[in-house]
Tab-separated table of C-alpha atoms in Angstrom:
chain	number	residue	atom	x	y	z
S	1	UNK	CA	0.000	0.000	0.000
S	2	UNK	CA	2.892	2.371	0.743
S	3	UNK	CA	4.270	1.908	-2.736
S	4	UNK	CA	0.859	2.693	-4.250
S	5	UNK	CA	0.654	5.829	-2.099
S	6	UNK	CA	4.071	6.872	-3.387
S	7	UNK	CA	3.187	6.134	-6.998
S	8	UNK	CA	-0.289	7.714	-6.899
S	9	UNK	CA	-0.794	10.942	-4.977
S	10	UNK	CA	-4.565	10.636	-4.952
S	11	UNK	CA	-4.436	7.514	-2.748
S	12	UNK	CA	-2.834	9.330	0.177
S	13	UNK	CA	-5.169	12.286	-0.321
S	14	UNK	CA	-8.393	10.227	-0.498
S	15	UNK	CA	-7.396	7.409	1.890
S	16	UNK	CA	-9.647	8.801	4.646
S	17	UNK	CA	-12.680	8.287	2.355
S	18	UNK	CA	-11.989	4.624	1.594
S	19	UNK	CA	-15.059	2.532	2.443
S	20	UNK	CA	-17.349	5.574	2.168
S	21	UNK	CA	-19.272	7.145	-0.732
S	22	UNK	CA	-17.712	6.526	-4.117
S	23	UNK	CA	-14.985	4.416	-2.480
S	24	UNK	CA	-17.483	1.985	-0.878
S	25	UNK	CA	-17.195	-1.262	-2.849
S	26	UNK	CA	-18.901	-3.572	-0.343
S	27	UNK	CA	-22.040	-3.970	-2.490
S	28	UNK	CA	-20.161	-4.334	-5.784
S	29	UNK	CA	-20.095	-7.731	-7.498
S	30	UNK	CA	-16.387	-7.939	-8.343
S	31	UNK	CA	-16.775	-11.265	-10.192
S	32	UNK	CA	-19.499	-9.749	-12.376
S	33	UNK	CA	-17.364	-6.681	-13.061
S	34	UNK	CA	-14.405	-8.877	-13.934
S	35	UNK	CA	-16.537	-10.933	-16.351
S	36	UNK	CA	-17.866	-7.728	-17.905
S	37	UNK	CA	-14.292	-6.481	-18.203
S	38	UNK	CA	-13.207	-9.712	-19.909
S	39	UNK	CA	-16.197	-9.627	-22.284
S	40	UNK	CA	-15.500	-6.005	-23.158
S	41	UNK	CA	-11.834	-6.801	-23.767
S	42	UNK	CA	-12.805	-9.693	-26.047
S	43	UNK	CA	-15.262	-7.477	-27.949
S	44	UNK	CA	-12.586	-4.820	-28.324
S	45	UNK	CA	-10.179	-7.431	-29.674
S	46	UNK	CA	-12.795	-8.610	-32.199
S	47	UNK	CA	-13.502	-5.043	-33.308
S	48	UNK	CA	-9.802	-4.367	-33.739
S	49	UNK	CA	-9.451	-7.492	-35.845
S	50	UNK	CA	-12.452	-6.540	-37.964
S	51	UNK	CA	-11.341	-2.938	-38.235
S	52	UNK	CA	-7.805	-4.025	-38.946
S	53	UNK	CA	-9.071	-6.247	-41.742
S	54	UNK	CA	-11.019	-3.377	-43.208
S	55	UNK	CA	-8.033	-1.119	-42.827
S	56	UNK	CA	-5.770	-3.620	-44.568
S	57	UNK	CA	-8.327	-4.066	-47.330
S	58	UNK	CA	-8.652	-0.303	-47.748
S	59	UNK	CA	-4.873	0.038	-47.802
S	60	UNK	CA	-4.597	-2.640	-50.499
S	61	UNK	CA	-7.299	-0.946	-52.545
S	62	UNK	CA	-5.509	2.383	-52.147
S	63	UNK	CA	-2.214	0.888	-53.311
S	64	UNK	CA	-3.845	-0.816	-56.308
S	65	UNK	CA	-5.657	2.369	-57.279
S	66	UNK	CA	-2.504	4.427	-56.842
S	67	UNK	CA	-0.544	2.024	-59.053
S	68	UNK	CA	-3.339	2.090	-61.624
S	69	UNK	CA	-3.378	5.899	-61.614
S	70	UNK	CA	0.389	6.037	-62.001
S	71	UNK	CA	0.193	3.539	-64.871
S	72	UNK	CA	-2.558	5.505	-66.559
S	73	UNK	CA	-0.625	8.750	-66.128
S	74	UNK	CA	2.425	7.146	-67.731
S	75	UNK	CA	0.274	5.889	-70.620
S	76	UNK	CA	-1.278	9.342	-70.979
S	77	UNK	CA	2.157	10.948	-71.150
S	78	UNK	CA	3.158	8.414	-73.824
S	79	UNK	CA	-0.037	9.089	-75.796
S	80	UNK	CA	0.557	12.839	-75.599
S	81	UNK	CA	4.139	12.390	-76.806
S	82	UNK	CA	2.922	10.180	-79.664
S	83	UNK	CA	0.236	12.728	-80.469
S	84	UNK	CA	2.854	15.459	-80.737
S	85	UNK	CA	4.903	13.301	-83.082
S	86	UNK	CA	1.841	12.485	-85.194
S	87	UNK	CA	0.934	16.188	-85.401
S	88	UNK	CA	4.493	16.991	-86.486
S	89	UNK	CA	4.320	14.350	-89.224
S	90	UNK	CA	0.903	15.671	-90.329
S	91	UNK	CA	2.333	19.200	-90.613
S	92	UNK	CA	5.288	17.906	-92.624
S	93	UNK	CA	2.972	16.004	-94.950
S	94	UNK	CA	0.755	19.076	-95.316
S	95	UNK	CA	3.813	21.166	-96.255
S	96	UNK	CA	4.954	18.556	-98.787
S	97	UNK	CA	1.422	18.328	-100.199
S	98	UNK	CA	1.207	22.113	-100.518
S	99	UNK	CA	4.584	22.266	-102.272
S	100	UNK	CA	3.587	19.419	-104.615
S	101	UNK	CA	0.301	21.148	-105.427
S	102	UNK	CA	2.096	24.453	-106.073
S	103	UNK	CA	4.589	22.753	-108.397
S	104	UNK	CA	1.775	20.913	-110.181
S	105	UNK	CA	-0.183	24.147	-110.424
S	106	UNK	CA	2.798	25.990	-111.911
S	107	UNK	CA	3.457	23.186	-114.394
S	108	UNK	CA	-0.201	22.984	-115.484
S	109	UNK	CA	-0.398	26.788	-115.670
S	110	UNK	CA	2.744	26.863	-117.810
S	111	UNK	CA	1.379	24.118	-120.049
S	112	UNK	CA	-1.889	26.020	-120.492
S	113	UNK	CA	0.070	29.220	-121.265
S	114	UNK	CA	1.929	27.437	-124.082
S	115	UNK	CA	-1.244	25.915	-125.455
S	116	UNK	CA	-3.313	29.107	-125.419
């Protein structure tokens, strides 16, 4: 008891009230309280296991979704790079087409000038 009084100040302070009021435990069923304590501890353990399972499942889903997002972002970047290359090729082909049409136009125009 002395060690408890040293460790916990409230024991020495409230020691005079032991057995009275809120410190009167004569009518308390200690076995019933202990069983309730054990049942509550077991329920808490079950809830932690269930919650832990849900937490693990949520964490796995988060990781999968994160990996999927990162993969999709990488694919998007690749598609955008390919799109830029395709647009560059289209512009080059348009320029070549325009030059070919101009040359054809000049040749046809020259041929028509000689004929008429």
